[in-house]
Amino acid sequence: MSASVRNTVTSQENGSIFKNTLSHAIKKRSSNLDNELKKKSVVVNQAQAEESKAKKKDTTHYYSVETLADLQYRSQIKVLEKVYGEEVDMTPKPIQDDTYVEQFMKYNLNVMHQMTNFTTMVTKSTTRSRTRSSVRAGIGGNKQSIDDLMNGILYETINWEPYSTVEALEEAYEPKPYTKSFLKITLRKSDFFEIHSQTQTTVAKGTPEGDDAERDNRNYEYLTVGKGKIRRRSDNDAQTDTLLFTTRAVNTILITKATVSSYVSNFEMYDTLNNITKEFATATMSSVKDLTSALAQTEEADTFEDDEAVAEKDKVTSQIERLFRSPEFRNAIMYMGRTLSSNTNEAGLRRFRNFDQVERWNAEAEYVYSMNLLFRLVPEPSKDERKAVSDIDFCRSNGDILAVAYGLYSFSSQHVPTSGSVFLWSIKNPGEPERAYYYDVPVTAISFSPFLPSLLAIGLYDGSVEVRDVSSLQDTPVAVSQRSTSPGSSPVVAIRWIKQVSDDDHETDIDPFLSLSQDGSVTRFRIIKSPFLLGFTQMILERVEGHPEGIFVHPSSRIPCESNRHPQGLSITTHPLHKDIYYVLTDEGCIHKCSINYQHQYLEVLRCHDGGVTVMEFSPWSPKLFLTCGNDWFVRIWIDGITRPLLELLDEMTPVHWAKWSPTHSTIIVTVNRETANVWDFRRNLLRPMSKHKMDSSFNTVARFSHCGRTLVIGNERGNTLFNALNDMPFSPHFQYDELEKAIFKAIGNDHELLMELKSIGFFGYPNKKAVF
């Protein structure tokens, strides 16, 4: 019993020994396998590390070789500058950036190496059992647990080819060459910053202020051209602020329009007319009552035709005349007429004031150079005579006021009117004139003063001249001419005001004006403290002998000798810059350049036309460029200094009465002949006008531009004055002088000799290319 038990125990002990031996062998075998795997992984990691170090070394070597080559090339360049005869080395020194390059390369190569190690480590960790021990992984050696690391790995982030990681990264960051053929750079104007401002002063030498000024000048020369110019400099980078801009089409303001009615009560009307005295109001009411009763009695008188009715009618007539002679009653009628006229001429008044202009971004804009009638001024005939519009002039300070002279335009007319008049019109009331001056002879010329806008000079057919103040309600002129100082009896054809040239700043006399008569005499008038004008003869023209400069005109064989020694004066023009220079236009086709400082000789004579010269007008953008028109059908453009015309415009075989530059377009000229008004644009066409417009059935006489240049006023022989709007015109260029110069050079490009003469003149515009009207 005991033996069997012992045997059993022995067998059990042998079984346990076998199990222990087998488990020990299995553990030993697994440990050997783990050691072999560790050795293989260490060998693989060492190979990868050696390969990455070799590539890092090659990359560093490549960049260092390229950098050294560039530095060696730049070291061969040397910049020298001479300062006071001495050569100064101004070569820019290279920036010591080796440290930054090494840091940049080291950082990038370390990142690539760490990313490779990280991928290898993740692959290795998948073959090992999970454990809670911490390992070193990630960029920079941060500590993470195996669970955190495995949770951050997705299927897309696993690199199945760890040995090709470095090559893939290098291919991904390979720089691409620049293939575009241009580089767009946008330049914008920045704000103006004043760094230094040194005012100019003039002081007496030897004084303390003079010593300070000399010391300041020496310091300025030392810093600009002296040794102080060579001073220490430092190079630094700068970057401007990033500003966001919007396009021009977006940067707009919403404009809302609405029709608003206005209401005027009786109280407001009374406050407007409160300058009427109580006595006049009482007299007016009594006059109206008397007028009503008198009219009723007049009807009865017409029935019975007795003497008492005739006497009462005369009384009513005298009361009406006395009422109309009152200035207060005339003002009341004028205000009421303006109110009523705005109802019938609203569209024309809006266009004259340029309320509805075509915008530049309008896609439907057309350039057809059209003219549309706004309204017309029809005067009431005096003495039952039809008088032509002889002259037109706008007030210099108020473009709504227009003076129109009625009388005789063509001196060869078979019928000469026996009277004349001057009407002052306001655009606020095109139906009735606000001032009216009547004369026993025709009016031939008028001119507003540009220095005192309320003064109006009037020239008459009998050679007399007078000046009126249009702001006064009185009909008495300020001053009139007299035969003792102006003995001429020829019609006055033109009047021009001139600026008074005086060294005395305290001179308070009114500026004089020049009057040109038909007999070729120029008279200078001055307004003094007297009811008469002080006048004296400024110039008497003589006929031109020989062939003056300008165009060549063959002498007429029919008229071997002129019957009059003096040519006929047609117009007078002043120089835009030189206030003492004026030009006289004659029927010989010549322009006489004169000065108020010389009374018996000309400065220059230029023949411009084969016939009379009617108009000479300077360009608003050039004090040297001017145009002329005459009876030989031509409109010619000249420049001061060249005796040949630059351009010649011809369309119809009829004399040109008037021509002028457009105030809004430097290349547009408007001409008026007997029947039509033509619009020329020599930038587009030199052979024919861009448009022709027949104004009225009556013949045209004179014309004027409004101050804005978008309305043309034309008078005719019937006495009507037509306001025409210039519509469908090209948009005004931003640089008017540049367009004018380019158009002229293009027009004369085929004439090489004339082109060289024009180039020799150089710049022929105003300073800063501005316009002078």
mmCIF file of N, CA, C and O in Angstrom, residues 578-627:
data_model
loop_
_atom_site.group_PDB
_atom_site.id
_atom_site.type_symbol
_atom_site.label_atom_id
_atom_site.label_comp_id
_atom_site.label_asym_id
_atom_site.label_seq_id
_atom_site.Cartn_x
_atom_site.Cartn_y
_atom_site.Cartn_z
ATOM 1 N N HIS A 578 -0.094 138.669 -71.816
ATOM 2 C CA HIS A 578 0.474 140.014 -71.826
ATOM 3 C C HIS A 578 -0.671 141.025 -71.903
ATOM 4 O O HIS A 578 -1.347 141.153 -72.934
ATOM 5 N N LYS A 579 -0.881 141.750 -70.820
ATOM 6 C CA LYS A 579 -2.030 142.641 -70.730
ATOM 7 C C LYS A 579 -1.872 143.893 -71.587
ATOM 8 O O LYS A 579 -2.864 144.592 -71.825
ATOM 9 N N ASP A 580 -0.677 144.199 -72.051
ATOM 10 C CA ASP A 580 -0.483 145.393 -72.869
ATOM 11 C C ASP A 580 -0.494 145.096 -74.356
ATOM 12 O O ASP A 580 -0.289 146.001 -75.170
ATOM 13 N N ILE A 581 -0.738 143.860 -74.756
ATOM 14 C CA ILE A 581 -0.723 143.466 -76.166
ATOM 15 C C ILE A 581 -2.164 143.272 -76.633
ATOM 16 O O ILE A 581 -2.978 142.640 -75.947
ATOM 17 N N TYR A 582 -2.472 143.812 -77.811
ATOM 18 C CA TYR A 582 -3.775 143.602 -78.433
ATOM 19 C C TYR A 582 -3.581 143.427 -79.933
ATOM 20 O O TYR A 582 -2.561 143.840 -80.504
ATOM 21 N N TYR A 583 -4.561 142.809 -80.576
ATOM 22 C CA TYR A 583 -4.504 142.484 -82.007
ATOM 23 C C TYR A 583 -5.703 143.127 -82.702
ATOM 24 O O TYR A 583 -6.836 143.028 -82.212
ATOM 25 N N VAL A 584 -5.445 143.740 -83.846
ATOM 26 C CA VAL A 584 -6.483 144.396 -84.638
ATOM 27 C C VAL A 584 -6.630 143.632 -85.945
ATOM 28 O O VAL A 584 -5.643 143.390 -86.652
ATOM 29 N N LEU A 585 -7.867 143.235 -86.280
ATOM 30 C CA LEU A 585 -8.169 142.479 -87.493
ATOM 31 C C LEU A 585 -8.766 143.425 -88.532
ATOM 32 O O LEU A 585 -9.644 144.237 -88.202
ATOM 33 N N THR A 586 -8.320 143.324 -89.781
ATOM 34 C CA THR A 586 -8.729 144.255 -90.828
ATOM 35 C C THR A 586 -9.325 143.498 -92.004
ATOM 36 O O THR A 586 -9.269 142.265 -92.085
ATOM 37 N N ASP A 587 -9.881 144.278 -92.952
ATOM 38 C CA ASP A 587 -10.458 143.681 -94.156
ATOM 39 C C ASP A 587 -9.396 143.273 -95.166
ATOM 40 O O ASP A 587 -9.727 142.648 -96.178
ATOM 41 N N GLU A 588 -8.123 143.602 -94.939
ATOM 42 C CA GLU A 588 -7.053 143.163 -95.833
ATOM 43 C C GLU A 588 -6.643 141.720 -95.583
ATOM 44 O O GLU A 588 -5.811 141.181 -96.324
ATOM 45 N N GLY A 589 -7.192 141.095 -94.551
ATOM 46 C CA GLY A 589 -6.786 139.739 -94.203
ATOM 47 C C GLY A 589 -5.576 139.703 -93.296
ATOM 48 O O GLY A 589 -4.973 138.632 -93.137
ATOM 49 N N CYS A 590 -5.216 140.839 -92.696
ATOM 50 C CA CYS A 590 -4.021 140.935 -91.865
ATOM 51 C C CYS A 590 -4.408 141.121 -90.396
ATOM 52 O O CYS A 590 -5.471 141.654 -90.066
ATOM 53 N N ILE A 591 -3.509 140.662 -89.534
ATOM 54 C CA ILE A 591 -3.613 140.864 -88.094
ATOM 55 C C ILE A 591 -2.462 141.765 -87.673
ATOM 56 O O ILE A 591 -1.297 141.430 -87.892
ATOM 57 N N HIS A 592 -2.787 142.892 -87.058
ATOM 58 C CA HIS A 592 -1.787 143.849 -86.606
ATOM 59 C C HIS A 592 -1.585 143.656 -85.102
ATOM 60 O O HIS A 592 -2.521 143.858 -84.310
ATOM 61 N N LYS A 593 -0.395 143.247 -84.722
ATOM 62 C CA LYS A 593 -0.053 143.081 -83.311
ATOM 63 C C LYS A 593 0.454 144.419 -82.781
ATOM 64 O O LYS A 593 1.455 144.950 -83.262
ATOM 65 N N CYS A 594 -0.233 144.962 -81.776
ATOM 66 C CA CYS A 594 0.071 146.298 -81.263
ATOM 67 C C CYS A 594 0.253 146.245 -79.751
ATOM 68 O O CYS A 594 -0.076 145.249 -79.099
ATOM 69 N N SER A 595 0.773 147.324 -79.218
ATOM 70 C CA SER A 595 0.967 147.464 -77.779
ATOM 71 C C SER A 595 0.438 148.826 -77.347
ATOM 72 O O SER A 595 0.531 149.807 -78.096
ATOM 73 N N ILE A 596 -0.106 148.875 -76.128
ATOM 74 C CA ILE A 596 -0.611 150.148 -75.634
ATOM 75 C C ILE A 596 0.529 151.106 -75.300
ATOM 76 O O ILE A 596 0.295 152.296 -75.074
ATOM 77 N N ASN A 597 1.758 150.603 -75.286
ATOM 78 C CA ASN A 597 2.913 151.466 -75.014
ATOM 79 C C ASN A 597 3.436 152.156 -76.270
ATOM 80 O O ASN A 597 4.265 153.060 -76.161
ATOM 81 N N TYR A 598 3.013 151.701 -77.456
ATOM 82 C CA TYR A 598 3.444 152.302 -78.718
ATOM 83 C C TYR A 598 2.203 152.732 -79.496
ATOM 84 O O TYR A 598 1.320 151.906 -79.764
ATOM 85 N N GLN A 599 2.152 153.984 -79.860
ATOM 86 C CA GLN A 599 0.962 154.531 -80.507
ATOM 87 C C GLN A 599 1.126 154.738 -82.008
ATOM 88 O O GLN A 599 0.136 155.019 -82.680
ATOM 89 N N HIS A 600 2.309 154.611 -82.539
ATOM 90 C CA HIS A 600 2.536 154.953 -83.948
ATOM 91 C C HIS A 600 3.214 153.833 -84.722
ATOM 92 O O HIS A 600 3.668 154.070 -85.846
ATOM 93 N N GLN A 601 3.339 152.647 -84.167
ATOM 94 C CA GLN A 601 3.973 151.558 -84.904
ATOM 95 C C GLN A 601 3.408 150.221 -84.416
ATOM 96 O O GLN A 601 2.912 150.113 -83.296
ATOM 97 N N TYR A 602 3.523 149.225 -85.310
ATOM 98 C CA TYR A 602 3.067 147.885 -84.989
ATOM 99 C C TYR A 602 4.246 147.069 -84.470
ATOM 100 O O TYR A 602 5.404 147.348 -84.753
ATOM 101 N N LEU A 603 3.916 146.030 -83.742
ATOM 102 C CA LEU A 603 4.935 145.072 -83.340
ATOM 103 C C LEU A 603 5.122 143.983 -84.391
ATOM 104 O O LEU A 603 6.227 143.472 -84.573
ATOM 105 N N GLU A 604 4.042 143.658 -85.090
ATOM 106 C CA GLU A 604 4.111 142.579 -86.072
ATOM 107 C C GLU A 604 2.863 142.620 -86.935
ATOM 108 O O GLU A 604 1.793 143.065 -86.487
ATOM 109 N N VAL A 605 2.994 142.190 -88.210
ATOM 110 C CA VAL A 605 1.866 142.099 -89.138
ATOM 111 C C VAL A 605 1.891 140.705 -89.747
ATOM 112 O O VAL A 605 2.919 140.250 -90.240
ATOM 113 N N LEU A 606 0.755 140.018 -89.719
ATOM 114 C CA LEU A 606 0.634 138.660 -90.236
ATOM 115 C C LEU A 606 -0.598 138.582 -91.121
ATOM 116 O O LEU A 606 -1.701 138.936 -90.698
ATOM 117 N N ARG A 607 -0.396 138.142 -92.377
ATOM 118 C CA ARG A 607 -1.524 137.960 -93.291
ATOM 119 C C ARG A 607 -2.060 136.542 -93.110
ATOM 120 O O ARG A 607 -1.360 135.562 -93.337
ATOM 121 N N CYS A 608 -3.334 136.462 -92.727
ATOM 122 C CA CYS A 608 -3.946 135.171 -92.409
ATOM 123 C C CYS A 608 -4.964 134.709 -93.436
ATOM 124 O O CYS A 608 -5.183 133.501 -93.580
ATOM 125 N N HIS A 609 -5.619 135.642 -94.147
ATOM 126 C CA HIS A 609 -6.687 135.260 -95.075
ATOM 127 C C HIS A 609 -6.631 136.143 -96.311
ATOM 128 O O HIS A 609 -6.103 137.268 -96.289
ATOM 129 N N ASP A 610 -7.214 135.616 -97.368
ATOM 130 C CA ASP A 610 -7.378 136.372 -98.607
ATOM 131 C C ASP A 610 -8.751 137.040 -98.558
ATOM 132 O O ASP A 610 -9.694 136.668 -99.246
ATOM 133 N N GLY A 611 -8.871 138.017 -97.694
ATOM 134 C CA GLY A 611 -10.134 138.697 -97.438
ATOM 135 C C GLY A 611 -10.156 139.158 -95.992
ATOM 136 O O GLY A 611 -9.141 139.124 -95.286
ATOM 137 N N GLY A 612 -11.297 139.611 -95.537
ATOM 138 C CA GLY A 612 -11.390 140.108 -94.179
ATOM 139 C C GLY A 612 -11.243 139.015 -93.130
ATOM 140 O O GLY A 612 -11.687 137.881 -93.321
ATOM 141 N N VAL A 613 -10.601 139.368 -92.012
ATOM 142 C CA VAL A 613 -10.461 138.462 -90.864
ATOM 143 C C VAL A 613 -11.520 138.869 -89.851
ATOM 144 O O VAL A 613 -11.494 139.980 -89.326
ATOM 145 N N THR A 614 -12.445 137.984 -89.575
ATOM 146 C CA THR A 614 -13.573 138.333 -88.704
ATOM 147 C C THR A 614 -13.332 137.997 -87.243
ATOM 148 O O THR A 614 -13.795 138.717 -86.358
ATOM 149 N N VAL A 615 -12.627 136.904 -86.956
ATOM 150 C CA VAL A 615 -12.442 136.469 -85.575
ATOM 151 C C VAL A 615 -11.022 135.953 -85.395
ATOM 152 O O VAL A 615 -10.483 135.273 -86.283
ATOM 153 N N MET A 616 -10.418 136.281 -84.255
ATOM 154 C CA MET A 616 -9.152 135.698 -83.800
ATOM 155 C C MET A 616 -9.350 135.264 -82.349
ATOM 156 O O MET A 616 -9.714 136.077 -81.503
ATOM 157 N N GLU A 617 -9.123 133.995 -82.050
ATOM 158 C CA GLU A 617 -9.416 133.458 -80.728
ATOM 159 C C GLU A 617 -8.270 132.549 -80.277
ATOM 160 O O GLU A 617 -7.868 131.628 -80.993
ATOM 161 N N PHE A 618 -7.723 132.803 -79.069
ATOM 162 C CA PHE A 618 -6.671 131.977 -78.503
ATOM 163 C C PHE A 618 -7.281 130.726 -77.872
ATOM 164 O O PHE A 618 -8.401 130.738 -77.365
ATOM 165 N N SER A 619 -6.484 129.659 -77.895
ATOM 166 C CA SER A 619 -6.939 128.405 -77.295
ATOM 167 C C SER A 619 -6.931 128.520 -75.772
ATOM 168 O O SER A 619 -6.019 129.103 -75.190
ATOM 169 N N PRO A 620 -7.952 127.964 -75.107
ATOM 170 C CA PRO A 620 -7.941 128.010 -73.636
ATOM 171 C C PRO A 620 -6.807 127.220 -73.007
ATOM 172 O O PRO A 620 -6.523 127.399 -71.825
ATOM 173 N N TRP A 621 -6.131 126.350 -73.767
ATOM 174 C CA TRP A 621 -5.061 125.521 -73.215
ATOM 175 C C TRP A 621 -3.689 125.914 -73.740
ATOM 176 O O TRP A 621 -2.721 125.214 -73.472
ATOM 177 N N SER A 622 -3.582 127.011 -74.470
ATOM 178 C CA SER A 622 -2.279 127.440 -74.986
ATOM 179 C C SER A 622 -2.311 128.941 -75.235
ATOM 180 O O SER A 622 -3.202 129.427 -75.940
ATOM 181 N N PRO A 623 -1.350 129.694 -74.681
ATOM 182 C CA PRO A 623 -1.284 131.134 -74.974
ATOM 183 C C PRO A 623 -0.619 131.451 -76.311
ATOM 184 O O PRO A 623 -0.541 132.618 -76.685
ATOM 185 N N LYS A 624 -0.144 130.422 -77.010
ATOM 186 C CA LYS A 624 0.506 130.631 -78.309
ATOM 187 C C LYS A 624 -0.339 130.141 -79.476
ATOM 188 O O LYS A 624 -0.116 130.565 -80.604
ATOM 189 N N LEU A 625 -1.274 129.268 -79.222
ATOM 190 C CA LEU A 625 -2.080 128.675 -80.285
ATOM 191 C C LEU A 625 -3.370 129.474 -80.445
ATOM 192 O O LEU A 625 -4.072 129.729 -79.468
ATOM 193 N N PHE A 626 -3.691 129.876 -81.677
ATOM 194 C CA PHE A 626 -4.911 130.643 -81.916
ATOM 195 C C PHE A 626 -5.473 130.271 -83.278
ATOM 196 O O PHE A 626 -4.766 129.723 -84.136
ATOM 197 N N LEU A 627 -6.760 130.558 -83.462
ATOM 198 C CA LEU A 627 -7.434 130.302 -84.729
ATOM 199 C C LEU A 627 -7.944 131.612 -85.309
ATOM 200 O O LEU A 627 -8.177 132.583 -84.577
#
